[in-house]
Coordinates of C-alpha atoms and ligand atoms in Angstrom, one line a residue:
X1 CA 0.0 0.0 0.0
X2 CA 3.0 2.5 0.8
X3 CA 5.2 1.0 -1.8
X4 CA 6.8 4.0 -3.7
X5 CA 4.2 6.8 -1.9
X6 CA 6.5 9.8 -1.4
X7 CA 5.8 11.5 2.0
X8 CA 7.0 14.8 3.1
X9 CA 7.0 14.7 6.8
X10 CA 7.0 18.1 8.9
X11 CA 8.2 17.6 12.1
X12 CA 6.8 21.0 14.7
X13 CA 8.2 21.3 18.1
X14 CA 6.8 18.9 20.3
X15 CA 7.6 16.3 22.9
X16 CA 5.8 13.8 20.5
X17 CA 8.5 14.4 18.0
X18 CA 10.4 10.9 19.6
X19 CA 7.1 9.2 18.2
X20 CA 7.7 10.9 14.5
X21 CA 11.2 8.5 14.5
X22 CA 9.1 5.5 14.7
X23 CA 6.6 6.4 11.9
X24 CA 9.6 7.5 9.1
X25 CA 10.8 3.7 10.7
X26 CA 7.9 2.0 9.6
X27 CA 6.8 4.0 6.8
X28 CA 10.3 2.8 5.5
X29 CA 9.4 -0.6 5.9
X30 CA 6.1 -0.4 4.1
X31 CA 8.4 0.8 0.9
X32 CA 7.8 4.6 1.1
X33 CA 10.0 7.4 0.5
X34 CA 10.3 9.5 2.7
X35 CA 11.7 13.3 3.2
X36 CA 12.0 15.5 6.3
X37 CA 11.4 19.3 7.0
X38 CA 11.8 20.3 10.7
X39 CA 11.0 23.8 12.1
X40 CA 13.5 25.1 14.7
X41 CA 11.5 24.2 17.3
X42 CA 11.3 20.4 16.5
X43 CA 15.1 20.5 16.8
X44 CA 14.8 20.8 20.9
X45 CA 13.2 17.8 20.5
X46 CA 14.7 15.4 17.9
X47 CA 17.7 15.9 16.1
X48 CA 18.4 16.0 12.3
X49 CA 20.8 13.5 12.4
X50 CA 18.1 11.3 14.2
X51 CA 15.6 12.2 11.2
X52 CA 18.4 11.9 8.5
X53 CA 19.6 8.6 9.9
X54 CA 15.8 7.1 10.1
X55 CA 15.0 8.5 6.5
X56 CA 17.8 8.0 4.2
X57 CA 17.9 11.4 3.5
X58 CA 18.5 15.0 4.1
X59 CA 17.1 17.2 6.4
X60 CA 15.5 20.2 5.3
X61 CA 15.4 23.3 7.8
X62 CA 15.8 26.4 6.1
X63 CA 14.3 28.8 4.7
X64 CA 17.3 30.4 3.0
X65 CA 19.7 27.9 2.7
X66 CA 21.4 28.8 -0.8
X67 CA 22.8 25.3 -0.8
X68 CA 19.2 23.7 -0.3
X69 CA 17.9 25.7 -2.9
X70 CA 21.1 25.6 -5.3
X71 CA 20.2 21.4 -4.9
X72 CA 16.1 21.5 -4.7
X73 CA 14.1 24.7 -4.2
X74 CA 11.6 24.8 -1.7
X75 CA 8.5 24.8 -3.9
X76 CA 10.1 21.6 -5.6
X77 CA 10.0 19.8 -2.4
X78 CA 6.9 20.7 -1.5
X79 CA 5.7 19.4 -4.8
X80 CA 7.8 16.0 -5.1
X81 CA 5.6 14.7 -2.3
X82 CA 2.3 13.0 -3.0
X83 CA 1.5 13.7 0.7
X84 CA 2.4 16.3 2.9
X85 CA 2.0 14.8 6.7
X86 CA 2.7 16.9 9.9
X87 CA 3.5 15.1 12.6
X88 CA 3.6 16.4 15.3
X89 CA 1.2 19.5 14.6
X90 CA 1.7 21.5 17.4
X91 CA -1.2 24.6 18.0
X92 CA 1.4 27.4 16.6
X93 CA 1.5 25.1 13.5
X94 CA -1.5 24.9 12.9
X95 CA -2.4 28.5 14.2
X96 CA 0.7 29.2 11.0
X97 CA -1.1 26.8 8.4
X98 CA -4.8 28.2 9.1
X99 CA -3.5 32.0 8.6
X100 CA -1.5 31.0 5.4
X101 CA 1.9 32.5 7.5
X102 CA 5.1 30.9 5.6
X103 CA 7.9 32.5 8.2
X104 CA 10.3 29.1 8.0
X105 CA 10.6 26.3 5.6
X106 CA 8.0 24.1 7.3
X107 CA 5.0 26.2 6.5
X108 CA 6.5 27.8 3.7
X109 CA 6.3 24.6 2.3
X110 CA 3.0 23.8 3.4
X111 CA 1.7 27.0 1.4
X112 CA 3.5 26.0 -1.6
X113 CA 2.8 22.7 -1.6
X114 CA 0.0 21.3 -4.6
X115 CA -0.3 18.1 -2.2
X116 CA -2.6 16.6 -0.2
X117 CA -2.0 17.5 3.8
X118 CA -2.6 15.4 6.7
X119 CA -1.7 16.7 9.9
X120 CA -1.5 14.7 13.3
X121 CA -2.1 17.6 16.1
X122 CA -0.5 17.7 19.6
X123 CA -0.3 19.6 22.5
X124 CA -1.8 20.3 25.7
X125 CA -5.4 19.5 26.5
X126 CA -6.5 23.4 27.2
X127 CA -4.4 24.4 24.0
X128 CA -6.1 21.7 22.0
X129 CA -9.6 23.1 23.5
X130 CA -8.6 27.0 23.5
X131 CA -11.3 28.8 20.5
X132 CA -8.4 29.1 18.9
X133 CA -7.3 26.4 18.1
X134 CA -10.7 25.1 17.5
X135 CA -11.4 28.1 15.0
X136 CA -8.1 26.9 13.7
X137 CA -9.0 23.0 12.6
X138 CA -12.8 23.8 11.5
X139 CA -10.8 26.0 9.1
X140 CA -8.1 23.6 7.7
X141 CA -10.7 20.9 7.5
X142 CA -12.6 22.8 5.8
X143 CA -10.0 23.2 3.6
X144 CA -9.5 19.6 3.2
X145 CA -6.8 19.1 5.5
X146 CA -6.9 15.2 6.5
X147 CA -6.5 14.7 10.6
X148 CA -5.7 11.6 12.9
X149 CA -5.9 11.9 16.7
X150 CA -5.4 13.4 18.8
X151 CA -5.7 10.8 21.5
X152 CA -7.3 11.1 25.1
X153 CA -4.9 10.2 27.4
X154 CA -1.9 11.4 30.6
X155 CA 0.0 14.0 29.4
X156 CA 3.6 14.4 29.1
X157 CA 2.8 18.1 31.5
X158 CA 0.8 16.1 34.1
X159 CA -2.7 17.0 32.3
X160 CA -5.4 13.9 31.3
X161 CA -7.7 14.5 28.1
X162 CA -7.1 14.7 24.3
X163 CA -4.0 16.4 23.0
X164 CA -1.7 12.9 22.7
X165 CA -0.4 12.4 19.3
X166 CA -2.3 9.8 18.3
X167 CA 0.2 6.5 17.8
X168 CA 2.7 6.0 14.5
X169 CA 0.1 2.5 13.9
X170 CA -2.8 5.1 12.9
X171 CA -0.8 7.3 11.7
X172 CA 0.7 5.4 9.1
X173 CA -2.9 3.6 8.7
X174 CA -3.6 7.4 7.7
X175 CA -1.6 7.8 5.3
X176 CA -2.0 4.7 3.9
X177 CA -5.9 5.3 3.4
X178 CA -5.1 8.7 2.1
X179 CA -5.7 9.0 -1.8
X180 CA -2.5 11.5 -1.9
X181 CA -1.7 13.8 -4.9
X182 CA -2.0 11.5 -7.8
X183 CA -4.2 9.3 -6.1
X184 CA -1.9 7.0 -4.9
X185 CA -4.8 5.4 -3.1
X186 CA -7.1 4.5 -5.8
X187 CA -5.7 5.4 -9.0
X188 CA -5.4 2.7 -11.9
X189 CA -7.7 0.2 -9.7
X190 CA -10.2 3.4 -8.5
X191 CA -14.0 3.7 -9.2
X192 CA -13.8 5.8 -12.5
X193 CA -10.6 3.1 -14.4
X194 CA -10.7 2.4 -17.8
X195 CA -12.9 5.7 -18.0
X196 CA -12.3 8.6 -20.6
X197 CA -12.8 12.0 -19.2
X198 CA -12.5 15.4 -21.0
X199 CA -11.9 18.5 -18.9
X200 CA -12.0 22.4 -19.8
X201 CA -10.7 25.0 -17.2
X202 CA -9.5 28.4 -17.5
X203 CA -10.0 31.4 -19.3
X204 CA -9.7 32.1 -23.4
X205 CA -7.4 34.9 -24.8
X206 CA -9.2 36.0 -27.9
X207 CA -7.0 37.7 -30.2
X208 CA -7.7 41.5 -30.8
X209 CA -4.2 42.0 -33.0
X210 CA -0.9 40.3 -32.4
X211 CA 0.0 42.0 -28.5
X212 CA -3.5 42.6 -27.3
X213 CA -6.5 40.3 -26.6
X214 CA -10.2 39.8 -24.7
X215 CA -9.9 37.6 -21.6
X216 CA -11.6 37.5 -18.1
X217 CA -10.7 37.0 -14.4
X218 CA -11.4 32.7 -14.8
X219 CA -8.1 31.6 -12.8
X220 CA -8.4 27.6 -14.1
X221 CA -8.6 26.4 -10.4
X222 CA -11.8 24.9 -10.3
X223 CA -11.0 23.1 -13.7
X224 CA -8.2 21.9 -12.8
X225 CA -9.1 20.9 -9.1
X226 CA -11.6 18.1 -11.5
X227 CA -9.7 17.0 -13.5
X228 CA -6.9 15.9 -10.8
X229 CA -9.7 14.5 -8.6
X230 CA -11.3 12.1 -11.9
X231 CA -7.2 11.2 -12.0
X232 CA -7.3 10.5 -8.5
X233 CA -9.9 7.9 -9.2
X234 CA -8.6 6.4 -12.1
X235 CA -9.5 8.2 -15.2
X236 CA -7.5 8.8 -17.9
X237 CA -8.5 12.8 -18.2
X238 CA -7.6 14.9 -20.5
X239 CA -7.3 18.5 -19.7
X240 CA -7.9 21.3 -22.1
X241 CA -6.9 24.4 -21.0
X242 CA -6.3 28.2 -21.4
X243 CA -3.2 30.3 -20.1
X244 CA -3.5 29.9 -16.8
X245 CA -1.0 29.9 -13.6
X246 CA -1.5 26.5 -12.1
X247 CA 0.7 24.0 -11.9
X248 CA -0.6 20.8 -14.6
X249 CA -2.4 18.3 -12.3
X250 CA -0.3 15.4 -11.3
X251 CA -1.6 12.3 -13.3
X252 CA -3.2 14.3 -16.2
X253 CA -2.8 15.0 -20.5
X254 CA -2.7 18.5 -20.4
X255 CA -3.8 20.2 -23.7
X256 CA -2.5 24.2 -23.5
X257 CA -5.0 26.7 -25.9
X258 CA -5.7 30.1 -25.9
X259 CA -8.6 30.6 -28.3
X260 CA -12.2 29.3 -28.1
X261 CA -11.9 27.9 -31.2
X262 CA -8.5 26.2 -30.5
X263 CA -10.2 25.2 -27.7
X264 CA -13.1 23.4 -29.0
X265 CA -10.5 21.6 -31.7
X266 CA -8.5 20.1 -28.8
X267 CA -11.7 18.8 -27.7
X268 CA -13.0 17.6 -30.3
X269 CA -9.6 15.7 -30.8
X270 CA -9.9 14.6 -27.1
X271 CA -12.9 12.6 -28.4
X272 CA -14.4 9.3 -28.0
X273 CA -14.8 10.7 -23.7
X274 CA -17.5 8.9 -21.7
X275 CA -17.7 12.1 -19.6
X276 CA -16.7 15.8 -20.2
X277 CA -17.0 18.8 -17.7
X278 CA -16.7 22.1 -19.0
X279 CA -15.4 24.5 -16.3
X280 CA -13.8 27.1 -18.9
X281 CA -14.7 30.3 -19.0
X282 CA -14.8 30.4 -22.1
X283 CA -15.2 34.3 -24.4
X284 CA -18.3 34.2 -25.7
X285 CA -17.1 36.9 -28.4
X286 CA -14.0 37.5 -30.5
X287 CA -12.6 40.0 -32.5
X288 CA -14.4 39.9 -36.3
X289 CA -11.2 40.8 -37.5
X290 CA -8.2 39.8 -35.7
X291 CA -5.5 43.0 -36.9
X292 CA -2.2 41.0 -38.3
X293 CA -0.3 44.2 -37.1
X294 CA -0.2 45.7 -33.8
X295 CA -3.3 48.7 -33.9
X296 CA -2.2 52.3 -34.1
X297 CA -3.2 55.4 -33.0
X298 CA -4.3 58.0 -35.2
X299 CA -3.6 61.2 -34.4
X300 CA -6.6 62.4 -33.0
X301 CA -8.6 59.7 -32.7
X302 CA -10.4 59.5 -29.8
X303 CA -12.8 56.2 -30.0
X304 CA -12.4 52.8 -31.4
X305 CA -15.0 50.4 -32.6
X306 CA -14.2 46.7 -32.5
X307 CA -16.7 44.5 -34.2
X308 CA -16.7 41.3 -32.3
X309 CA -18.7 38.0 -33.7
X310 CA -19.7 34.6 -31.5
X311 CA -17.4 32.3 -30.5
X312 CA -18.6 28.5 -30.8
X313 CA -20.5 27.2 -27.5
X314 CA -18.1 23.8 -26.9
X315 CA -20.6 22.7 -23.8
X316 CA -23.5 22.7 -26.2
X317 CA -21.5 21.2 -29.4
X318 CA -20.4 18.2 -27.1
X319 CA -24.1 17.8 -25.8
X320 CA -25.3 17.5 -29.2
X321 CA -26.4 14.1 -29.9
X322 CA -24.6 11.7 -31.9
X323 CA -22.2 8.9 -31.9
X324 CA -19.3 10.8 -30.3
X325 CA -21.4 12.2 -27.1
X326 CA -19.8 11.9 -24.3
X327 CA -22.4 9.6 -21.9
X328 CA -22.3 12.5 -19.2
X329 CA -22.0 16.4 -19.9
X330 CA -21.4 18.5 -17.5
X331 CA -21.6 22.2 -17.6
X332 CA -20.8 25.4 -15.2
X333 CA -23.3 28.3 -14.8
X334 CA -22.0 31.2 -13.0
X335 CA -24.1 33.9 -12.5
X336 CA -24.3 36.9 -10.6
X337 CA -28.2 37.0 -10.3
X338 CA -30.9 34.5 -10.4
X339 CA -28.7 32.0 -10.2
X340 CA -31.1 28.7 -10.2
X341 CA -33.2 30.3 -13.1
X342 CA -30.4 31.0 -15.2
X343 CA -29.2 27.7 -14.2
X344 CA -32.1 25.4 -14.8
X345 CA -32.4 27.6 -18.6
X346 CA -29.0 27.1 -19.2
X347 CA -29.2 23.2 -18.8
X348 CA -31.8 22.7 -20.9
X349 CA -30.6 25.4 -23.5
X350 CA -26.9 23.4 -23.6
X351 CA -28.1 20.4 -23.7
X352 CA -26.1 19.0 -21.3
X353 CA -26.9 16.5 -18.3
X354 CA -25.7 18.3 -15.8
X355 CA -25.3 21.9 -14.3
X356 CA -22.7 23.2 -11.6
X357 CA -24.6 26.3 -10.6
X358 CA -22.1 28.9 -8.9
X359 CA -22.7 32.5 -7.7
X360 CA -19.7 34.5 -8.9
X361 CA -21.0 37.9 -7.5
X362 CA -17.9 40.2 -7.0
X363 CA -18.9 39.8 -3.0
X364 CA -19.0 35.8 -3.5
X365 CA -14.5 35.8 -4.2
X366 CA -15.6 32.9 -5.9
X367 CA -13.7 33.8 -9.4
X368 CA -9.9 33.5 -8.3
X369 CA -10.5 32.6 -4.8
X370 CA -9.6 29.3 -3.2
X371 CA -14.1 28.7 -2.4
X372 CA -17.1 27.7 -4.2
X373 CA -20.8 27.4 -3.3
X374 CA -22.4 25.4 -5.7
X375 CA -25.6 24.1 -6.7
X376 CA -25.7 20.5 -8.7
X377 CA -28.8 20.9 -11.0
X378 CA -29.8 17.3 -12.8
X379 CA -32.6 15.7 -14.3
X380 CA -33.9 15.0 -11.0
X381 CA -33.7 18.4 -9.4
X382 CA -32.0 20.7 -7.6
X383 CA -29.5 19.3 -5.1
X384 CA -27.5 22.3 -2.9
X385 CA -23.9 21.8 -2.1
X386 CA -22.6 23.3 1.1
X387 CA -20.0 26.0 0.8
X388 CA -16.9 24.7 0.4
X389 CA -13.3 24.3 -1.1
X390 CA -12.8 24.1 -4.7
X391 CA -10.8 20.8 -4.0
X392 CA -13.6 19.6 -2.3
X393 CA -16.4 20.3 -5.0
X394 CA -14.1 18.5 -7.4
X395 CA -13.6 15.9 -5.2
X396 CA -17.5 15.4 -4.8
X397 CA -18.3 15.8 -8.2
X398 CA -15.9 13.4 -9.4
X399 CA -17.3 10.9 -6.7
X400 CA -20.9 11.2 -8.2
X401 CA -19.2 11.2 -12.0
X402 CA -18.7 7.4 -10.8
X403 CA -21.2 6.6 -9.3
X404 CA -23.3 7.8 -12.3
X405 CA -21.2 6.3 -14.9
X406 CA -21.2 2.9 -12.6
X407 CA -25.1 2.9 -12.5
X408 CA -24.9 3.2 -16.5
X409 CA -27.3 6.6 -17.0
X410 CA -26.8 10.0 -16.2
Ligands
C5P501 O1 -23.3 30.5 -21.5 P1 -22.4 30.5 -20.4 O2 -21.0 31.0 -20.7 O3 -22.9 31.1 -19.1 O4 -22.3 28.9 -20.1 C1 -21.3 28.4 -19.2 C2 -21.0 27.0 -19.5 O5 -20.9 26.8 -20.9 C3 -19.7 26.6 -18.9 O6 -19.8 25.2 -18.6 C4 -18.7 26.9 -20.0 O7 -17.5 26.1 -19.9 C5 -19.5 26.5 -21.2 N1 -19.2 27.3 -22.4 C6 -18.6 26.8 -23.5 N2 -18.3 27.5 -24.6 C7 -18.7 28.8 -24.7 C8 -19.4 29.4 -23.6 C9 -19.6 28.6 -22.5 O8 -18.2 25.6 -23.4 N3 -18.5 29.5 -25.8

């Protein structure tokens, strides 16, 4: 099960750090690489040489090391992991993670990182109960942070209750339940293998002349946050996409575009799918005429006109029936205002199966933001989705894309 998984462990200052030397022990065992980053505190505790020793490899404590960075920058190691754990997770860590604070390698790392986090907390029982902390773990859960522990139990300051790390045995149990980045977990065996799945994301540059173009605020998270979770559970995904500044999900074809038209080629070249999800935002106008030469000035000129013509609708050409249909289309609405009318219009105006209804008012953050609140709109109805992370509506959606596609109708 841990054969090959590549865990980053984070080791915070706590007196449960000894227990961290038994996990990298027996996460060795089970075949799993394994790579430490300690925070200054952790080295009251353990010492690198302990760490190094247990994990065949370096240890990684700071921020500004020239020769860590000359060898493996930080964001590189926070990406070569399919599984960021932090063990222990003492309440200042986790106080760090929930406020997005990257002050030393460790959570520097942990904001750079496009992997998976689970975190084992520990500390004392009235830090583990204080609002604080509290506030803290509803908002990294929320986030998607996995957890295990912490245990009830006598504390290393004389204190009974829950705090304990909870043991290397469930931790490692954790990790090995844990999907990870490229769905270590399920992957070729998971729900949606030997399943085709098309993915847009991201915005379209439409060309007004050769420096210059129409494009909107779309920042491709939400796109790509789907098609890494159909990955995770064994798709073979395809992801067409427009310039955008994410990282290409682990696991995925990536297809780069800027145009709607380029897009819908790449799509249409993407075909036989047996599901596609189209999360672009994708122009619905271009340029009529796209200048060859960069436009000029004239001298006193004081208004331009550009004549702009419709781009194709690739949602609506890929609902349209015929051999190469995808079994499932799924389609985004975002709208600012009457947002289940506009939805429930748009579905049946597409063609598609399936609507993602989002609000994307400017007060919403949704567009760019890390947070969606979605509506799923089917044949059946109207189903609301509690607020959540965009991770976490991918992860949802792709989990009903199977268990659609199992059940053989959409
Ligand atoms: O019509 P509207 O842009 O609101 O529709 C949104 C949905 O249609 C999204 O799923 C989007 O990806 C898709 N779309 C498309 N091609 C277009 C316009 C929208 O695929 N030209």
């Amino acid at each position: 099960m841990l054969e090959d998984r590549r865990i980053l462990l984070i080791v915070a200052g706590g007196i449960a750090a000894y227990k961290t030397l038994d996990l990298i022990r027996r996460l060795r065992e089970r075949g799993a690489r394994v790579r430490c980053v300690m925070t200054a505190a952790a080295r009251q505790f353990v010492t690198p040489l302990s760490l190094s020793a247990l994990s065949g490899d370096k240890v990684y404590d700071d921020l500004f090391s020239l020769t860590d960075e000359a060898e493996m920058g930080h964001i590189q190691l926070s990406r070569d992991a399919d599984l960021l754990v932090v063990a222990p997770a003492t309440a200042n860590v986790l106080a760090r993670m929930a406020h997005g604070l990257a002050d030393d390698l460790a959570t520097t790392v942990l904001l750079a990182t496009d992997a998976p986090v689970l975190v084992a907390p520990a500390m004392n029982v009235r830090m583990w109960d204080h609002p604080a902390t509290r506030a803290n773990m509803a908002l990294l859960r929320d986030r998607g942070v996995a957890v295990v522990g912490p245990d009830d139990g006598d504390m290393a300051c004389g204190e009974y209750g829950p705090g304990r790390m909870a043991e290397p045995r469930a931790i490692l149990a954790a990790i090995a339940a844990h999907p990870g980045k490229a769905g270590a977990a399920a992957g070729p065996g998971g729900p949606l293998s030997g399943v085709r799945a098309l993915v847009t994301s991201g915005p379209t540059h439409e060309a007004i002349d050769p420096v210059r173009y129409i494009a909107n605020h779309s920042s491709g998270k939400q796109g790509h946050a789907i098609a890494a979770a159909l990955a995770r559970l064994g798709a073979a995904v395809t992801l067409v996409t427009g310039p955008v500044r994410l990282d290409d999900p682990a696991g995925v074809g990536v297809v780069p575009v800027d145009s709607a038209r380029a897009m819908l080629d790449a799509c249409r070249a993407a075909l036989p799918a047996d599901v596609a999800i189209c999360a672009a935002a994708v122009a619905d106008w271009r340029a009529a005429d796209s200048a060859p030469q960069k436009l000029k000035k004239a001298p006193g000129q004081e208004t331009l006109t550009l004549a702009l013509t419709r781009n194709p609708d690739i949602l609506a050409t890929l609902s349209e029936p015929g051999p190469d249909r995808p079994r499932l289309v799924v389609g985004f609405a975002a709208e600012t205002e009457r947002l289940m009318e506009h939805a429930r219009d748009k579905r049946a105006r597409k063609g598609c199966d399936w609507i993602v209804a989002n609000d994307v008012g400017a007060a919403t953050g949704t567009f760019g933001g890390d947070r969606n609140t979605v509506h799923l709109i089917t044949e059946d109805g109207v189903e609301p989705w509690p607020p959540m992370d965009k991770t976490a509506v991918a992860e949802r959606l792709a989990a009903r894309v199977a268990a659609t596609l199992s059940g053989g109708t959409a």
